[in-house]
Protein backbone atom coordinates (compact mmCIF):
# COMPACT_ATOMS: atom_id res chain seq x y z
CA UNK A 1 0.00 0.00 0.00
CA UNK A 2 2.80 2.39 0.85
CA UNK A 3 4.63 1.48 -2.32
CA UNK A 4 1.57 2.29 -4.41
CA UNK A 5 1.16 5.61 -2.70
CA UNK A 6 4.80 6.55 -3.30
CA UNK A 7 4.49 5.74 -7.01
CA UNK A 8 1.35 7.80 -7.31
CA UNK A 9 3.05 10.77 -5.71
CA UNK A 10 6.01 10.44 -8.06
CA UNK A 11 3.68 10.52 -11.09
CA UNK A 12 1.94 13.58 -9.70
CA UNK A 13 5.29 15.36 -9.20
CA UNK A 14 6.29 14.65 -12.79
CA UNK A 15 3.03 16.15 -14.05
CA UNK A 16 3.52 19.21 -11.88
CA UNK A 17 7.09 19.61 -13.18
CA UNK A 18 5.95 19.39 -16.83
CA UNK A 19 3.30 22.01 -16.15
CA UNK A 20 5.86 24.32 -14.56
CA UNK A 21 8.28 23.80 -17.48
CA UNK A 22 5.47 24.61 -19.92
CA UNK A 23 4.21 27.60 -17.95
CA UNK A 24 7.63 29.17 -17.30
CA UNK A 25 8.28 30.41 -20.91
CA UNK A 26 4.79 31.83 -21.03
CA UNK A 27 5.32 33.70 -17.82
CA UNK A 28 8.75 34.94 -18.89
CA UNK A 29 7.38 36.01 -22.28
CA UNK A 30 4.58 37.92 -20.62
CA UNK A 31 7.02 39.63 -18.31
CA UNK A 32 9.26 40.54 -21.29
CA UNK A 33 6.39 41.81 -23.32
CA UNK A 34 5.06 43.75 -20.44
CA UNK A 35 8.37 45.54 -19.98
CA UNK A 36 9.59 45.91 -23.61
CA UNK A 37 6.34 46.65 -25.44
CA UNK A 38 6.19 50.29 -24.29
CA UNK A 39 9.82 50.75 -25.38
CA UNK A 40 9.11 49.19 -28.78
CA UNK A 41 6.03 51.33 -29.17
CA UNK A 42 7.98 54.49 -28.36
CA UNK A 43 10.78 53.55 -30.82
CA UNK A 44 8.29 52.82 -33.60
CA UNK A 45 6.55 56.11 -32.91
CA UNK A 46 9.86 57.98 -33.06
CA UNK A 47 10.75 56.29 -36.32
CA UNK A 48 7.38 57.16 -37.79
CA UNK A 49 7.80 60.80 -36.74
CA UNK A 50 11.30 60.88 -38.27
CA UNK A 51 9.97 59.43 -41.51
CA UNK A 52 7.14 61.94 -41.52
CA UNK A 53 9.55 64.83 -41.02
CA UNK A 54 11.92 63.50 -43.69
CA UNK A 55 9.05 63.03 -46.11
CA UNK A 56 7.81 66.55 -45.45
CA UNK A 57 11.32 67.96 -46.00
CA UNK A 58 11.73 66.02 -49.24
CA UNK A 59 8.30 67.13 -50.41
CA UNK A 60 9.15 70.74 -49.66
CA UNK A 61 12.49 70.42 -51.43
CA UNK A 62 10.85 68.82 -54.50
CA UNK A 63 8.25 71.58 -54.64
CA UNK A 64 10.97 74.22 -54.39
CA UNK A 65 12.94 72.49 -57.15
CA UNK A 66 9.84 72.25 -59.32
CA UNK A 67 9.16 75.97 -58.82
CA UNK A 68 12.80 76.77 -59.58
CA UNK A 69 12.77 74.72 -62.80
CA UNK A 70 9.45 76.19 -63.91
CA UNK A 71 10.75 79.70 -63.31
CA UNK A 72 13.96 79.21 -65.27
CA UNK A 73 12.21 77.24 -68.01
CA UNK A 74 10.04 80.28 -68.53
CA UNK A 75 13.09 82.54 -68.60
CA UNK A 76 14.80 80.20 -71.06
CA UNK A 77 11.75 80.27 -73.31
CA UNK A 78 11.77 84.06 -73.24
CA UNK A 79 15.47 84.10 -74.12
CA UNK A 80 14.88 81.71 -77.02
CA UNK A 81 12.10 83.93 -78.31
CA UNK A 82 14.38 86.97 -78.04
CA UNK A 83 17.17 85.13 -79.92
CA UNK A 84 14.72 84.16 -82.67
CA UNK A 85 13.56 87.76 -82.92
CA UNK A 86 17.15 88.99 -83.08
CA UNK A 87 17.90 86.53 -85.87
CA UNK A 88 14.95 87.85 -87.85
CA UNK A 89 16.05 91.44 -87.27
CA UNK A 90 19.67 90.65 -88.23
CA UNK A 91 18.51 88.89 -91.40
CA UNK A 92 16.30 91.85 -92.24
CA UNK A 93 19.17 94.28 -91.63
CA UNK A 94 21.49 92.22 -93.84
CA UNK A 95 18.94 92.23 -96.66
CA UNK A 96 18.35 95.95 -96.20
CA UNK A 97 22.08 96.63 -96.23
CA UNK A 98 22.56 94.48 -99.30
CA UNK A 99 19.70 96.30 -101.02
CA UNK A 100 21.17 99.69 -100.13
CA UNK A 101 24.61 98.65 -101.37
CA UNK A 102 23.11 97.33 -104.58
CA UNK A 103 21.06 100.48 -105.12
CA UNK A 104 24.08 102.68 -104.40
CA UNK A 105 26.26 100.73 -106.81
CA UNK A 106 23.61 100.77 -109.52
CA UNK A 107 23.13 104.50 -109.01
CA UNK A 108 26.88 105.01 -109.16
CA UNK A 109 26.98 102.94 -112.34
CA UNK A 110 24.27 105.02 -113.97
CA UNK A 111 25.77 108.29 -112.78
CA UNK A 112 29.42 107.50 -113.45
CA UNK A 113 29.11 105.55 -116.68
CA UNK A 114 25.95 107.05 -118.13
CA UNK A 115 26.24 105.04 -121.37
CA UNK A 116 24.32 102.19 -122.96
CA UNK A 117 25.61 98.75 -122.00
CA UNK A 118 25.87 96.25 -124.89
CA UNK A 119 27.15 93.50 -122.58
CA UNK A 120 23.92 93.10 -120.65
CA UNK A 121 22.48 89.60 -120.45
CA UNK A 122 18.89 90.83 -120.46
CA UNK A 123 19.63 92.64 -123.74
CA UNK A 124 20.87 89.48 -125.43
CA UNK A 125 24.59 89.41 -124.63
CA UNK A 126 26.06 85.94 -124.00
CA UNK A 127 29.39 84.34 -123.17
CA UNK A 128 31.37 82.52 -125.85
CA UNK A 129 32.43 79.59 -123.67
CA UNK A 130 34.80 78.26 -126.33
CA UNK A 131 36.96 81.37 -126.06
CA UNK A 132 36.59 81.83 -122.29
CA UNK A 133 38.96 80.66 -119.57
CA UNK A 134 38.19 77.97 -117.04
CA UNK A 135 36.21 78.93 -113.93
CA UNK A 136 38.14 78.56 -110.70
CA UNK A 137 36.94 75.65 -108.60
CA UNK A 138 37.65 76.43 -104.94
CA UNK A 139 37.32 72.73 -104.08
CA UNK A 140 40.76 72.26 -105.57
CA UNK A 141 42.23 74.44 -102.82
CA UNK A 142 42.02 72.84 -99.35
CA UNK A 143 42.39 76.25 -97.70
CA UNK A 144 39.16 77.46 -99.29
CA UNK A 145 37.26 74.52 -97.83
CA UNK A 146 37.55 75.93 -94.34
CA UNK A 147 36.74 79.52 -95.24
CA UNK A 148 33.24 80.74 -94.36
CA UNK A 149 32.58 82.15 -97.84
CA UNK A 150 33.16 78.78 -99.54
CA UNK A 151 30.43 78.05 -102.06
CA UNK A 152 29.87 76.96 -105.65
CA UNK A 153 31.60 79.49 -107.96
CA UNK A 154 29.45 81.71 -110.19
CA UNK A 155 29.45 81.11 -113.98
CA UNK A 156 31.07 83.52 -116.48
CA UNK A 157 27.77 85.19 -117.47
CA UNK A 158 27.67 86.66 -113.95
CA UNK A 159 29.69 89.57 -115.38
CA UNK A 160 26.77 90.38 -117.72
CA UNK A 161 24.33 91.07 -114.88
CA UNK A 162 23.91 94.16 -112.68
CA UNK A 163 23.96 92.25 -109.36
CA UNK A 164 27.37 93.17 -107.98
CA UNK A 165 26.84 92.26 -104.35
CA UNK A 166 29.94 90.90 -102.53
CA UNK A 167 30.94 87.38 -103.65
CA UNK A 168 28.68 87.52 -106.72
CA UNK A 169 31.55 87.53 -109.20
CA UNK A 170 33.06 85.22 -111.82
CA UNK A 171 36.38 83.75 -110.59
CA UNK A 172 38.68 82.76 -113.42
CA UNK A 173 41.49 80.30 -112.80
CA UNK A 174 44.81 81.89 -111.80
CA UNK A 175 46.10 85.42 -112.35
CA UNK A 176 45.64 85.39 -116.13
CA UNK A 177 42.69 84.53 -118.30
CA UNK A 178 40.15 85.83 -120.78
CA UNK A 179 36.47 86.09 -121.55
CA UNK A 180 34.75 86.52 -124.92
CA UNK A 181 31.36 88.27 -124.95
CA UNK A 182 28.89 87.93 -127.81
CA UNK A 183 27.15 91.24 -128.29
CA UNK A 184 23.45 91.38 -129.27
CA UNK A 185 24.38 93.47 -132.34
CA UNK A 186 27.36 94.73 -134.30
CA UNK A 187 28.70 97.70 -132.38
CA UNK A 188 31.23 100.45 -132.99
CA UNK A 189 33.02 100.11 -129.66
CA UNK A 190 33.98 103.30 -127.84
CA UNK A 191 34.69 102.27 -124.25
CA UNK A 192 34.58 99.40 -121.76
CA UNK A 193 33.80 99.53 -118.03
CA UNK A 194 35.18 97.06 -115.52
CA UNK A 195 33.83 96.76 -112.01
CA UNK A 196 35.02 95.16 -108.78
CA UNK A 197 33.99 95.90 -105.17
CA UNK A 198 35.50 98.18 -102.59
CA UNK A 199 37.81 96.73 -99.97
CA UNK A 200 35.49 97.95 -97.24
CA UNK A 201 32.67 95.59 -98.33
CA UNK A 202 34.86 92.64 -99.32
CA UNK A 203 34.21 89.51 -97.15
CA UNK A 204 37.96 88.84 -97.03
CA UNK A 205 38.84 92.47 -96.29
CA UNK A 206 41.07 92.62 -99.39
CA UNK A 207 40.73 93.11 -103.16
CA UNK A 208 43.79 91.16 -104.24
CA UNK A 209 41.64 89.14 -106.64
CA UNK A 210 40.71 92.23 -108.67
CA UNK A 211 42.08 92.36 -112.24
CA UNK A 212 44.99 94.70 -112.85
CA UNK A 213 46.48 94.74 -116.36
CA UNK A 214 43.78 94.28 -119.00
CA UNK A 215 43.73 94.20 -122.80
CA UNK A 216 40.62 94.49 -124.99
CA UNK A 217 40.20 93.11 -128.51
CA UNK A 218 37.40 93.43 -131.01
CA UNK A 219 36.57 90.08 -132.63
CA UNK A 220 34.72 89.51 -135.87
CA UNK A 221 31.81 87.11 -136.24
CA UNK A 222 33.85 84.10 -137.31
CA UNK A 223 36.49 84.72 -134.62
CA UNK A 224 39.27 84.62 -137.20
CA UNK A 225 40.36 88.22 -136.80
CA UNK A 226 41.07 90.14 -133.63
CA UNK A 227 41.82 93.85 -133.36
CA UNK A 228 43.53 95.38 -130.33
CA UNK A 229 41.37 98.20 -129.04
CA UNK A 230 43.25 99.14 -125.88
CA UNK A 231 45.37 98.18 -122.87
CA UNK A 232 44.79 99.65 -119.46
CA UNK A 233 45.21 99.16 -115.69
CA UNK A 234 42.33 98.70 -113.27
CA UNK A 235 43.38 100.59 -110.12
CA UNK A 236 41.88 99.24 -106.87
CA UNK A 237 42.63 102.57 -105.15
CA UNK A 238 40.15 104.38 -107.40
CA UNK A 239 36.43 103.99 -108.04
CA UNK A 240 34.89 100.52 -108.13
CA UNK A 241 33.59 101.22 -111.66
CA UNK A 242 36.32 102.33 -114.07
CA UNK A 243 35.66 103.17 -117.71
CA UNK A 244 38.42 103.03 -120.32
CA UNK A 245 38.19 104.54 -123.84
CA UNK A 246 38.88 102.25 -126.79
CA UNK A 247 40.71 103.01 -130.02
CA UNK A 248 38.43 104.03 -132.86
CA UNK A 249 39.01 101.59 -135.71
CA UNK A 250 35.95 102.65 -137.74
CA UNK A 251 34.86 99.05 -137.59
CA UNK A 252 31.97 97.31 -135.87
CA UNK A 253 32.36 94.09 -133.93
CA UNK A 254 29.91 91.42 -132.81
CA UNK A 255 32.25 90.08 -130.11
CA UNK A 256 34.67 91.58 -127.62
CA UNK A 257 37.51 89.79 -125.88
CA UNK A 258 38.77 90.95 -122.50
CA UNK A 259 42.15 89.52 -121.48
CA UNK A 260 43.36 89.73 -117.87
CA UNK A 261 47.15 89.73 -117.81
CA UNK A 262 47.59 90.10 -114.04
CA UNK A 263 45.72 90.78 -110.81
CA UNK A 264 46.52 92.47 -107.50
CA UNK A 265 48.22 89.52 -105.81
CA UNK A 266 45.84 86.57 -105.54
CA UNK A 267 47.67 83.60 -107.04
CA UNK A 268 44.67 81.24 -107.07
CA UNK A 269 42.01 83.20 -108.94
CA UNK A 270 40.92 86.54 -110.37
CA UNK A 271 37.40 87.89 -109.76
CA UNK A 272 35.48 89.94 -112.30
CA UNK A 273 32.21 91.40 -111.05
CA UNK A 274 30.90 93.14 -114.13
CA UNK A 275 31.95 94.18 -117.61
CA UNK A 276 30.05 96.85 -119.56
CA UNK A 277 30.60 97.49 -123.24
CA UNK A 278 29.78 100.91 -124.70
CA UNK A 279 29.41 102.07 -128.26
CA UNK A 280 27.02 102.76 -131.09
CA UNK A 281 25.14 100.08 -132.97
CA UNK A 282 26.34 99.71 -136.54
CA UNK A 283 24.14 100.15 -139.56
CA UNK A 284 22.51 96.96 -140.86
CA UNK A 285 24.80 94.90 -143.03
CA UNK A 286 24.32 94.95 -146.79
CA UNK A 287 23.16 91.82 -148.55
CA UNK A 288 26.67 91.24 -149.87
CA UNK A 289 28.19 91.47 -146.36
CA UNK A 290 25.49 89.20 -144.97
CA UNK A 291 26.10 86.62 -147.68
CA UNK A 292 29.85 86.72 -147.07
CA UNK A 293 29.31 86.26 -143.31
CA UNK A 294 27.08 83.24 -143.98
CA UNK A 295 29.73 81.77 -146.27
CA UNK A 296 32.31 82.22 -143.50
CA UNK A 297 29.98 80.45 -141.03
XYZ file of C-alpha atoms in Angstrom:
297
model
C 0.000 0.000 0.000
C 2.797 2.385 0.852
C 4.628 1.485 -2.321
C 1.572 2.289 -4.410
C 1.160 5.614 -2.699
C 4.796 6.554 -3.297
C 4.494 5.740 -7.009
C 1.349 7.801 -7.314
C 3.048 10.770 -5.707
C 6.012 10.444 -8.059
C 3.683 10.520 -11.092
C 1.939 13.576 -9.702
C 5.286 15.363 -9.199
C 6.285 14.647 -12.792
C 3.031 16.152 -14.054
C 3.521 19.211 -11.883
C 7.088 19.607 -13.180
C 5.955 19.393 -16.829
C 3.299 22.011 -16.154
C 5.863 24.320 -14.562
C 8.282 23.800 -17.483
C 5.467 24.614 -19.917
C 4.212 27.601 -17.953
C 7.628 29.170 -17.304
C 8.282 30.409 -20.910
C 4.786 31.828 -21.031
C 5.317 33.705 -17.816
C 8.746 34.940 -18.893
C 7.376 36.012 -22.276
C 4.582 37.920 -20.615
C 7.022 39.628 -18.312
C 9.260 40.538 -21.289
C 6.394 41.810 -23.321
C 5.059 43.753 -20.441
C 8.367 45.542 -19.978
C 9.593 45.911 -23.609
C 6.340 46.652 -25.438
C 6.190 50.287 -24.295
C 9.821 50.748 -25.379
C 9.105 49.188 -28.782
C 6.029 51.327 -29.167
C 7.982 54.486 -28.365
C 10.775 53.546 -30.817
C 8.291 52.822 -33.598
C 6.548 56.108 -32.912
C 9.861 57.983 -33.056
C 10.755 56.285 -36.322
C 7.377 57.160 -37.786
C 7.804 60.804 -36.738
C 11.302 60.882 -38.267
C 9.973 59.428 -41.513
C 7.135 61.944 -41.516
C 9.552 64.833 -41.024
C 11.919 63.502 -43.688
C 9.046 63.028 -46.111
C 7.810 66.549 -45.447
C 11.319 67.965 -45.998
C 11.733 66.019 -49.239
C 8.298 67.125 -50.414
C 9.154 70.741 -49.662
C 12.492 70.420 -51.435
C 10.855 68.825 -54.499
C 8.252 71.578 -54.638
C 10.972 74.219 -54.393
C 12.942 72.489 -57.154
C 9.839 72.253 -59.320
C 9.162 75.970 -58.815
C 12.800 76.769 -59.581
C 12.772 74.721 -62.799
C 9.449 76.189 -63.913
C 10.753 79.703 -63.305
C 13.964 79.212 -65.275
C 12.208 77.236 -68.007
C 10.037 80.282 -68.527
C 13.093 82.537 -68.599
C 14.804 80.201 -71.060
C 11.746 80.270 -73.306
C 11.771 84.061 -73.240
C 15.467 84.096 -74.117
C 14.882 81.705 -77.024
C 12.104 83.930 -78.307
C 14.385 86.965 -78.040
C 17.165 85.133 -79.918
C 14.723 84.157 -82.670
C 13.557 87.759 -82.920
C 17.153 88.994 -83.076
C 17.903 86.529 -85.868
C 14.947 87.848 -87.847
C 16.048 91.442 -87.266
C 19.668 90.646 -88.232
C 18.508 88.894 -91.404
C 16.301 91.855 -92.237
C 19.170 94.280 -91.630
C 21.487 92.217 -93.837
C 18.937 92.232 -96.658
C 18.355 95.949 -96.195
C 22.084 96.631 -96.233
C 22.558 94.479 -99.298
C 19.701 96.304 -101.017
C 21.172 99.690 -100.128
C 24.609 98.645 -101.368
C 23.113 97.334 -104.580
C 21.060 100.482 -105.116
C 24.080 102.676 -104.404
C 26.260 100.730 -106.810
C 23.609 100.772 -109.515
C 23.132 104.502 -109.010
C 26.884 105.008 -109.162
C 26.983 102.940 -112.337
C 24.270 105.020 -113.969
C 25.773 108.294 -112.780
C 29.419 107.500 -113.448
C 29.113 105.547 -116.680
C 25.949 107.049 -118.126
C 26.237 105.040 -121.367
C 24.317 102.187 -122.963
C 25.611 98.753 -122.004
C 25.868 96.252 -124.889
C 27.153 93.505 -122.577
C 23.917 93.096 -120.648
C 22.477 89.600 -120.453
C 18.894 90.833 -120.464
C 19.627 92.638 -123.738
C 20.869 89.482 -125.425
C 24.590 89.411 -124.632
C 26.061 85.945 -123.998
C 29.386 84.338 -123.170
C 31.372 82.520 -125.850
C 32.434 79.590 -123.674
C 34.802 78.261 -126.333
C 36.963 81.366 -126.057
C 36.593 81.830 -122.290
C 38.961 80.664 -119.567
C 38.192 77.969 -117.036
C 36.212 78.925 -113.931
C 38.140 78.563 -110.702
C 36.944 75.648 -108.597
C 37.649 76.433 -104.943
C 37.320 72.732 -104.081
C 40.759 72.265 -105.568
C 42.229 74.435 -102.820
C 42.024 72.843 -99.354
C 42.394 76.246 -97.700
C 39.156 77.460 -99.286
C 37.262 74.521 -97.827
C 37.553 75.931 -94.339
C 36.736 79.520 -95.245
C 33.243 80.743 -94.365
C 32.585 82.152 -97.841
C 33.163 78.775 -99.540
C 30.433 78.053 -102.060
C 29.875 76.965 -105.653
C 31.600 79.493 -107.964
C 29.452 81.706 -110.189
C 29.452 81.109 -113.981
C 31.066 83.521 -116.481
C 27.770 85.191 -117.470
C 27.674 86.659 -113.949
C 29.686 89.568 -115.377
C 26.775 90.381 -117.721
C 24.333 91.073 -114.883
C 23.906 94.163 -112.675
C 23.960 92.254 -109.363
C 27.366 93.166 -107.979
C 26.842 92.256 -104.348
C 29.938 90.899 -102.535
C 30.939 87.380 -103.653
C 28.681 87.518 -106.720
C 31.550 87.528 -109.203
C 33.064 85.225 -111.823
C 36.377 83.751 -110.586
C 38.685 82.760 -113.421
C 41.490 80.299 -112.799
C 44.809 81.889 -111.805
C 46.103 85.419 -112.353
C 45.636 85.386 -116.125
C 42.688 84.534 -118.298
C 40.147 85.826 -120.778
C 36.469 86.088 -121.550
C 34.748 86.518 -124.916
C 31.365 88.269 -124.946
C 28.892 87.931 -127.812
C 27.148 91.244 -128.291
C 23.452 91.383 -129.267
C 24.380 93.473 -132.342
C 27.356 94.728 -134.300
C 28.701 97.696 -132.376
C 31.230 100.451 -132.985
C 33.017 100.109 -129.657
C 33.982 103.303 -127.844
C 34.685 102.268 -124.246
C 34.584 99.403 -121.761
C 33.803 99.533 -118.031
C 35.181 97.056 -115.516
C 33.825 96.760 -112.015
C 35.016 95.164 -108.782
C 33.985 95.899 -105.172
C 35.504 98.182 -102.587
C 37.812 96.726 -99.974
C 35.485 97.950 -97.237
C 32.674 95.592 -98.326
C 34.856 92.643 -99.316
C 34.211 89.512 -97.154
C 37.959 88.843 -97.034
C 38.841 92.470 -96.294
C 41.068 92.615 -99.388
C 40.731 93.111 -103.159
C 43.792 91.160 -104.244
C 41.640 89.136 -106.638
C 40.708 92.228 -108.673
C 42.076 92.363 -112.236
C 44.993 94.700 -112.847
C 46.478 94.742 -116.364
C 43.782 94.276 -118.998
C 43.726 94.203 -122.800
C 40.618 94.491 -124.986
C 40.204 93.114 -128.513
C 37.396 93.429 -131.015
C 36.569 90.080 -132.628
C 34.720 89.514 -135.873
C 31.806 87.115 -136.240
C 33.847 84.097 -137.314
C 36.490 84.725 -134.620
C 39.265 84.616 -137.196
C 40.356 88.216 -136.802
C 41.070 90.144 -133.628
C 41.825 93.850 -133.359
C 43.533 95.380 -130.331
C 41.375 98.204 -129.037
C 43.254 99.145 -125.885
C 45.369 98.176 -122.875
C 44.787 99.652 -119.457
C 45.211 99.164 -115.694
C 42.327 98.702 -113.271
C 43.379 100.587 -110.124
C 41.883 99.243 -106.868
C 42.626 102.568 -105.149
C 40.148 104.379 -107.401
C 36.426 103.994 -108.043
C 34.887 100.523 -108.127
C 33.591 101.220 -111.660
C 36.318 102.331 -114.068
C 35.660 103.167 -117.714
C 38.420 103.030 -120.324
C 38.193 104.535 -123.842
C 38.884 102.247 -126.792
C 40.708 103.008 -130.018
C 38.433 104.034 -132.864
C 39.015 101.585 -135.714
C 35.952 102.653 -137.742
C 34.863 99.046 -137.589
C 31.966 97.307 -135.873
C 32.356 94.093 -133.930
C 29.908 91.421 -132.809
C 32.252 90.080 -130.113
C 34.670 91.576 -127.625
C 37.512 89.787 -125.876
C 38.773 90.951 -122.499
C 42.153 89.522 -121.476
C 43.361 89.733 -117.865
C 47.147 89.731 -117.811
C 47.589 90.104 -114.039
C 45.717 90.784 -110.808
C 46.520 92.466 -107.502
C 48.216 89.524 -105.812
C 45.837 86.566 -105.543
C 47.668 83.602 -107.042
C 44.670 81.240 -107.066
C 42.009 83.203 -108.936
C 40.917 86.540 -110.366
C 37.403 87.892 -109.757
C 35.477 89.939 -112.302
C 32.208 91.398 -111.049
C 30.904 93.142 -114.129
C 31.949 94.183 -117.611
C 30.047 96.847 -119.557
C 30.599 97.494 -123.239
C 29.776 100.914 -124.701
C 29.407 102.073 -128.256
C 27.016 102.760 -131.092
C 25.139 100.083 -132.968
C 26.341 99.707 -136.543
C 24.144 100.152 -139.563
C 22.513 96.959 -140.860
C 24.800 94.903 -143.034
C 24.317 94.952 -146.791
C 23.160 91.823 -148.553
C 26.674 91.242 -149.868
C 28.187 91.465 -146.358
C 25.492 89.197 -144.967
C 26.097 86.616 -147.681
C 29.854 86.719 -147.065
C 29.312 86.255 -143.306
C 27.078 83.244 -143.978
C 29.734 81.766 -146.275
C 32.308 82.218 -143.503
C 29.984 80.447 -141.035
